[in-house]
Tab-separated table of C-alpha atoms and ligand atoms in Angstrom:
chain	number	residue	atom	x	y	z
A	1	MET	CA	2.753	64.811	-23.974
A	2	SER	CA	0.629	63.562	-26.795
A	3	GLU	CA	1.827	60.886	-29.109
A	4	ILE	CA	1.989	61.425	-32.825
A	5	LEU	CA	1.810	58.765	-35.459
A	6	LEU	CA	3.574	59.323	-38.745
A	7	GLN	CA	4.990	57.271	-41.557
A	8	ILE	CA	8.650	57.252	-42.552
A	9	ASP	CA	9.720	55.243	-45.593
A	10	GLY	CA	6.576	53.178	-45.349
A	11	LYS	CA	7.101	52.375	-41.691
A	12	ASP	CA	4.702	53.525	-38.955
A	13	VAL	CA	6.620	55.586	-36.444
A	14	LYS	CA	5.474	56.882	-33.066
A	15	ALA	CA	6.855	60.220	-31.961
A	16	THR	CA	6.192	62.865	-29.367
A	17	GLU	CA	4.887	66.269	-30.244
A	18	THR	CA	8.111	68.205	-29.871
A	19	MET	CA	10.238	65.926	-32.039
A	20	THR	CA	11.645	66.785	-35.430
A	21	VAL	CA	11.394	64.402	-38.352
A	22	LEU	CA	15.075	63.607	-37.874
A	23	GLU	CA	14.597	62.646	-34.236
A	24	ALA	CA	11.582	60.522	-35.066
A	25	ALA	CA	13.486	58.759	-37.840
A	26	ARG	CA	16.457	58.071	-35.594
A	27	SER	CA	14.246	56.687	-32.855
A	28	ALA	CA	12.909	54.229	-35.399
A	29	GLY	CA	16.365	53.298	-36.628
A	30	ILE	CA	15.983	55.085	-39.958
A	31	HIS	CA	19.131	56.864	-41.069
A	32	ILE	CA	19.070	60.375	-42.503
A	33	PRO	CA	22.483	61.900	-43.270
A	34	THR	CA	23.389	65.112	-41.428
A	35	LEU	CA	26.420	67.362	-41.169
A	36	CYS	CA	25.445	70.358	-39.088
A	37	HIS	CA	23.191	68.599	-36.600
A	38	HIS	CA	24.231	67.820	-33.036
A	39	GLU	CA	21.963	66.580	-30.235
A	40	LYS	CA	23.304	69.074	-27.747
A	41	LEU	CA	22.791	72.061	-30.006
A	42	GLU	CA	19.829	74.018	-31.291
A	43	PRO	CA	18.780	72.941	-34.781
A	44	TYR	CA	20.609	74.981	-37.379
A	45	GLY	CA	19.500	73.953	-40.843
A	46	GLY	CA	22.705	74.961	-42.597
A	47	CYS	CA	24.022	71.979	-44.520
A	48	ARG	CA	20.673	70.845	-45.967
A	49	LEU	CA	22.015	67.323	-46.317
A	50	CYS	CA	19.105	66.056	-44.246
A	51	THR	CA	16.626	67.219	-46.901
A	52	VAL	CA	13.708	64.789	-47.180
A	53	GLU	CA	10.359	64.770	-48.894
A	54	VAL	CA	7.294	65.180	-46.704
A	55	GLU	CA	3.690	64.869	-47.721
A	56	THR	CA	0.712	66.413	-45.989
A	57	ARG	CA	-2.813	66.298	-47.364
A	58	GLY	CA	-1.554	64.996	-50.662
A	59	ARG	CA	0.987	67.794	-51.137
A	60	ALA	CA	4.637	66.838	-51.235
A	61	ARG	CA	7.511	69.197	-50.544
A	62	LEU	CA	11.161	69.172	-49.564
A	63	VAL	CA	12.170	70.140	-46.039
A	64	ALA	CA	15.163	69.860	-43.729
A	65	ALA	CA	14.488	66.894	-41.450
A	66	CYS	CA	16.519	68.361	-38.592
A	67	LEU	CA	14.128	71.325	-38.376
A	68	PHE	CA	10.778	70.059	-39.527
A	69	PRO	CA	8.427	69.209	-36.654
A	70	VAL	CA	6.495	65.945	-36.747
A	71	GLN	CA	2.782	66.166	-37.458
A	72	PRO	CA	0.046	63.568	-37.281
A	73	ASP	CA	-0.216	61.503	-40.452
A	74	LEU	CA	2.860	63.042	-42.009
A	75	ILE	CA	4.360	60.894	-44.724
A	76	VAL	CA	8.152	61.130	-44.965
A	77	ARG	CA	10.355	59.774	-47.730
A	78	THR	CA	14.030	59.877	-46.851
A	79	HIS	CA	15.246	58.577	-50.198
A	80	THR	CA	13.786	59.587	-53.516
A	81	PRO	CA	15.729	60.114	-56.738
A	82	GLU	CA	15.210	63.859	-56.284
A	83	VAL	CA	16.412	63.900	-52.680
A	84	ASP	CA	19.432	61.744	-53.468
A	85	LYS	CA	20.412	64.003	-56.351
A	86	LEU	CA	20.232	67.091	-54.147
A	87	ARG	CA	22.392	65.400	-51.519
A	88	LYS	CA	24.911	64.402	-54.166
A	89	THR	CA	25.251	67.998	-55.381
A	90	ILE	CA	25.523	69.301	-51.811
A	91	ILE	CA	28.331	66.832	-51.086
A	92	GLU	CA	30.100	67.837	-54.289
A	93	LEU	CA	29.819	71.515	-53.410
A	94	LEU	CA	31.370	70.876	-50.015
A	95	MET	CA	34.119	68.699	-51.418
A	96	ALA	CA	35.424	71.687	-53.340
A	97	HIS	CA	36.522	72.931	-49.932
A	98	ALA	CA	37.458	69.815	-48.012
A	99	PRO	CA	38.181	67.016	-50.474
A	100	ASP	CA	39.803	64.808	-47.848
A	101	SER	CA	37.292	65.020	-45.052
A	102	PHE	CA	36.493	61.441	-44.016
A	103	GLU	CA	32.869	62.233	-43.422
A	104	LEU	CA	32.543	63.659	-46.898
A	105	LEU	CA	34.441	60.808	-48.500
A	106	ASP	CA	32.051	58.304	-46.941
A	107	LEU	CA	29.056	60.316	-48.047
A	108	ALA	CA	30.501	60.734	-51.523
A	109	GLN	CA	30.742	57.007	-51.863
A	110	GLU	CA	27.194	56.480	-50.681
A	111	TYR	CA	25.738	59.053	-53.062
A	112	GLY	CA	28.072	58.612	-55.997
A	113	ALA	CA	29.379	62.151	-55.670
A	114	ASP	CA	32.346	63.305	-57.723
A	115	ARG	CA	34.794	65.165	-55.511
A	116	ASN	CA	36.266	66.979	-58.489
A	117	ARG	CA	33.038	68.197	-60.017
A	118	PHE	CA	33.796	71.717	-58.852
A	119	ASP	CA	37.169	73.398	-58.964
A	120	GLN	CA	39.061	72.931	-55.746
A	121	GLU	CA	39.030	75.939	-53.518
A	122	SER	CA	40.344	74.491	-50.333
A	123	SER	CA	39.272	76.427	-47.310
A	124	PHE	CA	38.850	73.177	-45.353
A	125	CYS	CA	35.941	74.619	-43.423
A	126	LEU	CA	32.420	73.520	-44.317
A	127	LEU	CA	30.894	76.319	-42.249
A	128	CYS	CA	28.691	73.770	-40.543
A	129	GLY	CA	28.859	75.996	-37.489
A	130	LEU	CA	29.263	73.116	-35.044
A	131	CYS	CA	32.288	74.689	-33.412
A	132	VAL	CA	30.768	78.162	-33.243
A	133	ARG	CA	27.493	76.913	-31.840
A	134	TYR	CA	29.078	74.502	-29.393
A	135	CYS	CA	31.205	77.237	-27.934
A	136	ASN	CA	28.250	79.574	-27.757
A	137	GLU	CA	25.498	77.243	-26.587
A	138	VAL	CA	27.263	74.667	-24.458
A	139	LYS	CA	30.397	76.414	-23.196
A	140	GLN	CA	28.946	79.918	-23.446
A	141	LYS	CA	32.376	81.349	-24.118
A	142	ASN	CA	32.023	82.577	-27.705
A	143	ALA	CA	35.685	82.059	-28.393
A	144	ILE	CA	34.960	81.323	-32.023
A	145	ALA	CA	32.646	83.117	-34.383
A	146	PHE	CA	31.525	83.547	-37.941
A	147	VAL	CA	32.788	86.602	-39.728
A	148	ASP	CA	31.502	88.125	-42.949
A	149	CYS	CA	28.587	86.819	-44.937
A	150	GLY	CA	27.681	85.108	-48.177
A	151	ALA	CA	30.483	83.430	-50.051
A	152	LYS	CA	33.022	85.289	-47.906
A	153	ARG	CA	31.884	83.725	-44.643
A	154	GLU	CA	34.649	82.280	-42.452
A	155	ILE	CA	35.169	81.119	-38.909
A	156	ASN	CA	37.595	82.893	-36.669
A	157	PHE	CA	38.865	82.492	-33.159
A	158	ILE	CA	38.664	85.613	-31.047
A	159	PRO	CA	42.254	85.725	-29.819
A	160	GLU	CA	41.470	87.475	-26.528
A	161	ILE	CA	38.928	84.867	-25.508
A	162	ALA	CA	40.610	81.901	-27.150
A	163	SER	CA	43.804	82.502	-25.218
A	164	GLN	CA	41.881	82.294	-21.955
A	165	GLU	CA	39.543	79.456	-22.710
A	166	CYS	CA	40.613	77.175	-25.500
A	167	ARG	CA	43.803	75.640	-24.229
A	168	ASP	CA	42.065	73.651	-21.516
A	169	CYS	CA	38.882	72.986	-23.403
A	170	LYS	CA	39.261	72.054	-27.050
A	171	GLU	CA	35.912	70.301	-26.767
A	172	CYS	CA	34.805	71.535	-30.149
A	173	PHE	CA	37.741	69.965	-31.981
A	174	PRO	CA	36.287	66.472	-32.353
A	175	LEU	CA	33.018	67.913	-33.667
A	176	CYS	CA	34.641	69.319	-36.764
A	177	PRO	CA	34.018	67.246	-39.888
A	178	THR	CA	37.373	68.386	-41.299
A	179	SER	CA	40.711	69.015	-39.702
A	180	TYR	CA	40.337	72.713	-40.218
A	181	LEU	CA	39.286	73.699	-36.732
A	182	GLN	CA	42.516	72.535	-35.105
A	183	ALA	CA	44.523	74.179	-37.836
A	184	ALA	CA	42.689	77.454	-37.378
A	185	TYR	CA	43.233	77.314	-33.651
A	186	PHE	CA	46.944	76.738	-33.889
A	187	LEU	CA	47.235	79.452	-36.466
A	188	THR	CA	45.468	81.913	-34.188
A	189	GLU	CA	47.614	80.826	-31.313
A	190	ALA	CA	50.759	81.243	-33.332
A	191	LEU	CA	49.794	84.664	-34.585
A	192	ALA	CA	48.426	86.036	-31.353
A	193	PHE	CA	50.917	84.581	-28.871
A	194	PRO	CA	54.088	83.887	-30.768
A	195	HIS	CA	56.016	83.118	-27.598
A	196	GLU	CA	53.679	80.687	-25.949
A	197	SER	CA	52.278	78.654	-28.746
A	198	ASN	CA	53.397	75.143	-29.603
A	199	ALA	CA	53.126	75.859	-33.260
A	200	ALA	CA	55.447	78.821	-32.962
A	201	HIS	CA	57.898	76.703	-30.974
A	202	ALA	CA	57.905	74.057	-33.593
A	203	LEU	CA	58.592	76.656	-36.228
A	204	THR	CA	61.439	78.385	-34.419
A	205	LYS	CA	63.095	75.350	-32.866
A	206	LYS	CA	64.856	74.140	-35.988
B	1	MET	CA	13.202	90.408	-37.320
B	2	ARG	CA	16.306	88.669	-36.075
B	3	SER	CA	18.117	91.981	-36.312
B	4	ILE	CA	15.504	93.736	-34.198
B	5	GLU	CA	15.919	90.999	-31.616
B	6	GLY	CA	19.615	91.848	-31.592
B	7	LYS	CA	20.663	88.547	-33.133
B	8	ASN	CA	22.636	87.690	-36.248
B	9	PRO	CA	20.724	88.673	-39.358
B	10	GLU	CA	20.142	85.114	-40.501
B	11	PRO	CA	16.861	83.472	-41.330
B	12	ARG	CA	15.192	81.600	-38.509
B	13	PRO	CA	15.710	77.881	-38.851
B	14	LYS	CA	12.104	77.097	-38.078
B	15	TYR	CA	9.075	75.950	-39.950
B	16	ILE	CA	6.783	78.371	-38.139
B	17	ARG	CA	4.787	81.170	-39.689
B	18	THR	CA	5.621	84.632	-38.427
B	19	SER	CA	1.889	85.250	-38.075
B	20	VAL	CA	1.961	82.582	-35.361
B	21	SER	CA	5.301	83.297	-33.772
B	22	GLY	CA	7.530	86.061	-35.020
B	23	ILE	CA	9.548	88.695	-33.274
B	24	TRP	CA	10.140	87.814	-29.611
B	25	ASP	CA	7.894	84.815	-30.296
B	26	LYS	CA	4.848	87.068	-30.710
B	27	PRO	CA	2.640	86.954	-33.786
B	28	SER	CA	4.100	89.431	-36.244
B	29	ASN	CA	3.074	90.985	-39.507
B	30	LEU	CA	5.923	91.742	-41.830
B	31	ASN	CA	5.060	93.626	-44.999
B	32	ASN	CA	6.491	96.065	-47.484
B	33	VAL	CA	5.744	99.742	-47.018
B	34	GLU	CA	3.978	99.653	-50.363
B	35	THR	CA	1.572	97.045	-49.065
B	36	TRP	CA	0.827	99.065	-45.949
B	37	ALA	CA	0.302	102.188	-48.045
B	38	ASN	CA	-2.645	100.494	-49.737
B	39	VAL	CA	-4.436	99.856	-46.471
B	40	PRO	CA	-5.740	103.377	-45.686
B	41	LEU	CA	-6.952	103.760	-49.271
B	42	ILE	CA	-8.875	100.523	-49.061
B	43	ILE	CA	-10.372	101.463	-45.714
B	44	ASN	CA	-11.395	104.924	-46.893
B	45	LYS	CA	-12.692	104.078	-50.334
B	46	GLY	CA	-13.869	100.538	-49.776
B	47	HIS	CA	-12.740	97.220	-51.169
B	48	ALA	CA	-15.105	97.438	-54.150
B	49	TRP	CA	-13.293	100.521	-55.369
B	50	TYR	CA	-9.919	98.845	-54.916
B	51	THR	CA	-10.788	95.531	-56.526
B	52	GLY	CA	-12.336	97.414	-59.439
B	53	ILE	CA	-8.783	98.183	-60.523
B	54	GLY	CA	-6.513	95.553	-61.977
B	55	THR	CA	-6.947	92.068	-63.402
B	56	GLU	CA	-9.033	89.180	-62.231
B	57	LYS	CA	-6.462	87.903	-59.783
B	58	SER	CA	-4.092	90.847	-59.306
B	59	LYS	CA	-5.897	93.828	-57.886
B	60	GLY	CA	-5.094	97.468	-57.434
B	61	THR	CA	-2.106	99.352	-58.692
B	62	LYS	CA	1.591	98.669	-58.592
B	63	LEU	CA	4.613	100.880	-58.319
B	64	VAL	CA	7.108	99.882	-60.958
B	65	SER	CA	10.594	101.307	-60.925
B	66	VAL	CA	11.806	101.376	-64.476
B	67	SER	CA	15.506	101.613	-65.130
B	68	GLY	CA	18.100	100.565	-67.675
B	69	HIS	CA	17.984	101.348	-71.373
B	70	VAL	CA	14.929	103.523	-71.350
B	71	LYS	CA	14.430	107.209	-72.114
B	72	ASN	CA	12.703	108.095	-68.869
B	73	THR	CA	13.798	106.112	-65.871
B	74	ALA	CA	11.121	106.577	-63.258
B	75	VAL	CA	8.963	105.038	-60.602
B	76	VAL	CA	5.505	104.793	-62.113
B	77	GLU	CA	2.243	103.724	-60.590
B	78	VAL	CA	0.146	101.709	-63.009
B	79	PRO	CA	-2.994	99.646	-62.674
B	80	MET	CA	-2.360	95.914	-62.587
B	81	GLY	CA	-2.919	94.515	-66.036
B	82	THR	CA	-1.003	97.252	-67.865
B	83	THR	CA	1.235	95.531	-70.396
B	84	LEU	CA	4.990	95.699	-70.114
B	85	ARG	CA	5.091	97.212	-73.592
B	86	GLU	CA	2.884	100.082	-72.467
B	87	ILE	CA	5.162	100.757	-69.544
B	88	VAL	CA	8.330	100.791	-71.640
B	89	PHE	CA	7.094	102.617	-74.721
B	90	ASP	CA	3.992	104.629	-73.819
B	91	ILE	CA	4.895	105.680	-70.309
B	92	CYS	CA	8.668	105.711	-70.282
B	93	GLY	CA	9.280	106.875	-73.832
B	94	GLY	CA	10.976	103.821	-75.314
B	95	ILE	CA	14.636	103.005	-75.856
B	96	PRO	CA	17.241	105.727	-76.333
B	97	GLY	CA	19.050	105.969	-79.661
B	98	ASP	CA	16.179	104.190	-81.414
B	99	LYS	CA	17.691	100.862	-80.565
B	100	LYS	CA	15.612	97.759	-80.429
B	101	LEU	CA	14.392	96.309	-77.187
B	102	LYS	CA	15.788	92.916	-76.305
B	103	ALA	CA	14.122	92.041	-73.030
B	104	VAL	CA	12.980	93.372	-69.711
B	105	HIS	CA	14.178	91.855	-66.509
B	106	PHE	CA	11.316	92.018	-64.048
B	107	GLY	CA	11.277	91.483	-60.305
B	108	GLY	CA	14.746	92.588	-59.270
B	109	ALA	CA	17.740	90.330	-58.851
B	110	MET	CA	15.566	87.343	-58.035
B	111	GLY	CA	13.269	88.004	-60.976
B	112	GLY	CA	13.366	86.794	-64.517
B	113	SER	CA	13.897	88.110	-68.026
B	114	ILE	CA	11.063	88.414	-70.483
B	115	PRO	CA	12.042	88.605	-74.159
B	116	GLU	CA	10.691	91.254	-76.506
B	117	ASN	CA	8.211	88.927	-78.217
B	118	LEU	CA	6.374	88.412	-74.927
B	119	LEU	CA	6.239	92.072	-74.028
B	120	ASP	CA	2.476	92.249	-74.314
B	121	THR	CA	2.311	90.290	-71.086
B	122	PRO	CA	0.161	92.138	-68.578
B	123	LEU	CA	1.400	93.121	-65.165
B	124	ASP	CA	-0.160	90.282	-63.213
B	125	PHE	CA	1.256	87.933	-60.597
B	126	ASP	CA	0.303	84.767	-62.432
B	127	ALA	CA	1.287	85.987	-65.869
B	128	LEU	CA	4.743	87.004	-64.671
B	129	SER	CA	5.410	83.829	-62.742
B	130	SER	CA	4.358	81.663	-65.691
B	131	LEU	CA	7.267	83.293	-67.526
B	132	GLY	CA	9.703	82.660	-64.697
B	133	ALA	CA	9.697	86.277	-63.508
B	134	THR	CA	8.201	87.617	-60.295
B	135	MET	CA	6.404	90.776	-59.302
B	136	GLY	CA	8.919	91.244	-56.516
B	137	ALA	CA	9.217	94.858	-55.514
B	138	GLY	CA	8.337	95.964	-59.033
B	139	GLY	CA	11.852	96.486	-60.325
B	140	MET	CA	11.934	96.577	-64.098
B	141	LEU	CA	15.224	96.648	-65.940
B	142	VAL	CA	14.950	97.478	-69.625
B	143	LEU	CA	17.610	95.922	-71.852
B	144	ASP	CA	18.363	97.009	-75.388
B	145	GLU	CA	19.547	94.872	-78.296
B	146	ASP	CA	23.225	95.300	-77.426
B	147	THR	CA	22.913	93.755	-73.970
B	148	SER	CA	24.645	90.473	-73.256
B	149	MET	CA	22.187	88.428	-71.245
B	150	VAL	CA	25.044	86.348	-69.878
B	151	GLN	CA	26.784	89.486	-68.589
B	152	MET	CA	23.572	90.807	-67.123
B	153	THR	CA	22.913	87.557	-65.307
B	154	ARG	CA	26.437	87.522	-63.962
B	155	THR	CA	25.930	90.977	-62.508
B	156	LEU	CA	22.734	89.907	-60.774
B	157	LEU	CA	24.359	86.774	-59.356
B	158	ASP	CA	27.270	88.805	-58.116
B	159	PHE	CA	24.820	91.002	-56.247
B	160	LEU	CA	23.008	87.971	-54.833
B	161	SER	CA	26.238	86.389	-53.689
B	162	LYS	CA	26.785	89.465	-51.545
B	163	GLU	CA	23.237	89.381	-50.221
B	164	SER	CA	23.444	85.723	-49.245
B	165	CYS	CA	23.988	85.376	-45.532
B	166	GLY	CA	26.135	82.310	-46.112
B	167	LYS	CA	24.445	80.093	-43.590
B	168	CYS	CA	23.222	77.314	-45.815
B	169	VAL	CA	25.161	75.311	-48.362
B	170	PRO	CA	22.856	75.333	-51.409
B	171	CYS	CA	22.731	79.114	-51.531
B	172	ARG	CA	26.244	80.021	-50.370
B	173	GLU	CA	28.072	77.357	-52.372
B	174	GLY	CA	25.547	77.111	-55.175
B	175	VAL	CA	25.701	80.815	-55.952
B	176	ARG	CA	29.481	80.799	-55.546
B	177	GLN	CA	29.842	78.052	-58.156
B	178	MET	CA	27.239	79.565	-60.469
B	179	LEU	CA	29.184	82.779	-60.395
B	180	LYS	CA	32.374	80.952	-61.333
B	181	VAL	CA	30.669	79.421	-64.324
B	182	MET	CA	29.244	82.798	-65.312
B	183	ASP	CA	32.720	84.329	-65.071
B	184	ARG	CA	34.016	81.747	-67.510
B	185	LEU	CA	31.102	82.291	-69.848
B	186	CYS	CA	31.590	86.051	-69.807
B	187	GLU	CA	35.095	85.524	-71.119
B	188	ASN	CA	33.814	83.094	-73.723
B	189	LYS	CA	35.753	80.371	-71.969
B	190	GLY	CA	32.815	78.227	-70.992
B	191	ARG	CA	33.449	74.505	-70.773
B	192	PRO	CA	31.305	71.827	-72.318
B	193	GLY	CA	28.786	70.796	-69.689
B	194	ASP	CA	28.659	74.216	-68.055
B	195	ILE	CA	25.026	74.768	-68.980
B	196	GLU	CA	24.008	71.476	-67.412
B	197	LEU	CA	26.097	72.353	-64.372
B	198	LEU	CA	24.213	75.630	-64.041
B	199	GLU	CA	20.936	73.769	-64.268
B	200	ASP	CA	21.930	71.389	-61.483
B	201	LEU	CA	23.055	74.290	-59.292
B	202	CYS	CA	19.787	76.094	-59.932
B	203	GLU	CA	17.941	72.985	-58.848
B	204	VAL	CA	19.819	72.544	-55.594
B	205	SER	CA	19.528	76.183	-54.574
B	206	ARG	CA	15.847	76.311	-55.478
B	207	LYS	CA	14.852	73.117	-53.731
B	208	ALA	CA	17.118	72.870	-50.741
B	209	SER	CA	17.951	76.377	-49.506
B	210	LEU	CA	16.913	77.549	-46.095
B	211	CYS	CA	15.269	80.836	-46.982
B	212	SER	CA	13.608	82.489	-49.901
B	213	LEU	CA	16.795	84.241	-50.999
B	214	GLY	CA	18.430	80.947	-51.875
B	215	ARG	CA	15.147	79.538	-53.087
B	216	THR	CA	14.824	82.239	-55.716
B	217	ALA	CA	18.460	83.092	-56.450
B	218	TYR	CA	18.442	80.637	-59.334
B	219	SER	CA	15.705	82.563	-61.083
B	220	PRO	CA	17.712	84.933	-63.316
B	221	VAL	CA	19.909	82.061	-64.465
B	222	LEU	CA	17.075	79.715	-65.283
B	223	SER	CA	15.024	82.386	-66.989
B	224	THR	CA	17.833	83.623	-69.198
B	225	LEU	CA	18.700	80.000	-69.960
B	226	ARG	CA	15.112	79.499	-70.988
B	227	PHE	CA	14.823	82.428	-73.375
B	228	PHE	CA	18.416	83.139	-74.358
B	229	ARG	CA	20.067	79.745	-74.281
B	230	GLU	CA	21.878	80.401	-77.544
B	231	GLU	CA	23.860	83.179	-75.852
B	232	TYR	CA	25.071	80.705	-73.269
B	233	GLU	CA	25.897	78.171	-75.930
B	234	ALA	CA	27.875	80.769	-77.832
B	235	SER	CA	29.983	81.461	-74.731
B	236	ILE	CA	31.307	77.927	-74.501
B	237	ALA	CA	34.811	77.685	-75.850
B	238	PRO	CA	34.994	75.276	-78.778
C	301	SF4	S1	35.841	74.699	-38.416
C	301	SF4	FE1	34.945	72.665	-38.589
C	301	SF4	S2	33.303	72.609	-37.039
C	301	SF4	FE2	33.844	74.747	-37.356
C	301	SF4	S3	32.404	75.477	-38.944
C	301	SF4	FE3	34.269	74.826	-40.003
C	301	SF4	S4	33.881	72.705	-40.571
C	301	SF4	FE4	32.354	73.237	-38.998
C	302	SF4	S1	19.363	80.638	-48.576
C	302	SF4	FE1	21.141	82.045	-48.627
C	302	SF4	S2	20.464	83.817	-47.515
C	302	SF4	FE2	19.075	82.096	-47.002
C	302	SF4	S3	19.944	81.047	-45.225
C	302	SF4	FE3	20.804	80.066	-46.963
C	302	SF4	S4	22.697	81.194	-47.280
C	302	SF4	FE4	21.470	82.474	-46.020
C	303	FES	S1	21.565	68.395	-40.582
C	303	FES	FE1	19.742	69.368	-41.228
C	303	FES	S2	20.514	71.049	-42.334
C	303	FES	FE2	22.346	70.157	-41.591
């Protein structure tokens, strides 16, 4: 595999042909924030937090580092005032949904984001798709899926599959940047199997 | 293309041209029917004939579908370079009820509004984009003097919010929040700072979205802010 030389934040970085800018940066110890990226999963490009500036032949543009393939002589800037401002707005947009997510709180501090810039509309889910993609790509069970599109998009467990698979797996839970995934699971469980679920027990025990 | 492959209709998260690797990873050519329809004409009559029509940089003819406050709504085929005024008044008969024209919104939901005083702009890719509009599919919405540009923009955003696939944050959340601001403005309950908020949201959706829907969804907002800012300002509650 041929080696590629590029420059990230002024540092010469060696990468292999198939790497993305994000992978190359990480291998060189340069941090780029991400929310929807996971090594085990196909690149997704949903959160856009990893947006960086790249320059080729004197032309600069903004790309998602988790998707953009390395190229010889690419110049990457992971922090510019423009990039940082975009990240700040993205964090603020997400905080309208999950104001207490630890990951977001840390990011908000780093980028000076205001968690109350947008009216709260707590859905708790950032729609990063980690859970959906993990279940699909790694477990190949598809117990959880996206429904609807645009601003109405949500995640949903498929009760028939979830009841068979999730109880002994729950591997996607720790991936979730908010606590929503667990909540959604227990809600599904409670609604679909009122007799078996823990949540239902807790509710009826009193 | 993703739909034909039987996958979710979401844009491909790849920086690869479809001409290199498209449907089922084969090179693919994706074009509008209108574009294809030009091909036999060019082959039969020759490129010299075709490039003889139009402006220096925009060649041939264009189908424009004219709708809104206009006497004759129609799809018209005009040579590139025809002015917008000619289309509205000479071809489509002008505005009903002898009202004044306020603007035309060109390029569909992702296009931009062009105020009356710039109506002598020719139909030309560069001329339109310098005004923040796009050729798009040739949609032309004629707006008379009674139109609220804020209302009109809200309607377009509402449409775009339903077209968004919802995969990426700048488009899904950006359009959602823009729409909320527009709702407030339509009720004349805008808050101080709302215009700046819209500008920031436009920026994030334009620069950071995954696909061209998000990357152009800001366009009606920014263009009406550019030419009709006073209407926005008037919608902010004191
Ligand atoms: S539930 Fe959690 S992991 Fe799943 S899409 Fe929502 S935020 Fe991401
Ligand atoms: S820009 Fe909009 S339509 Fe495109 S991927 Fe993002 S959410 Fe989907
Ligand atoms: S990490 Fe790249 S878009 Fe989410």
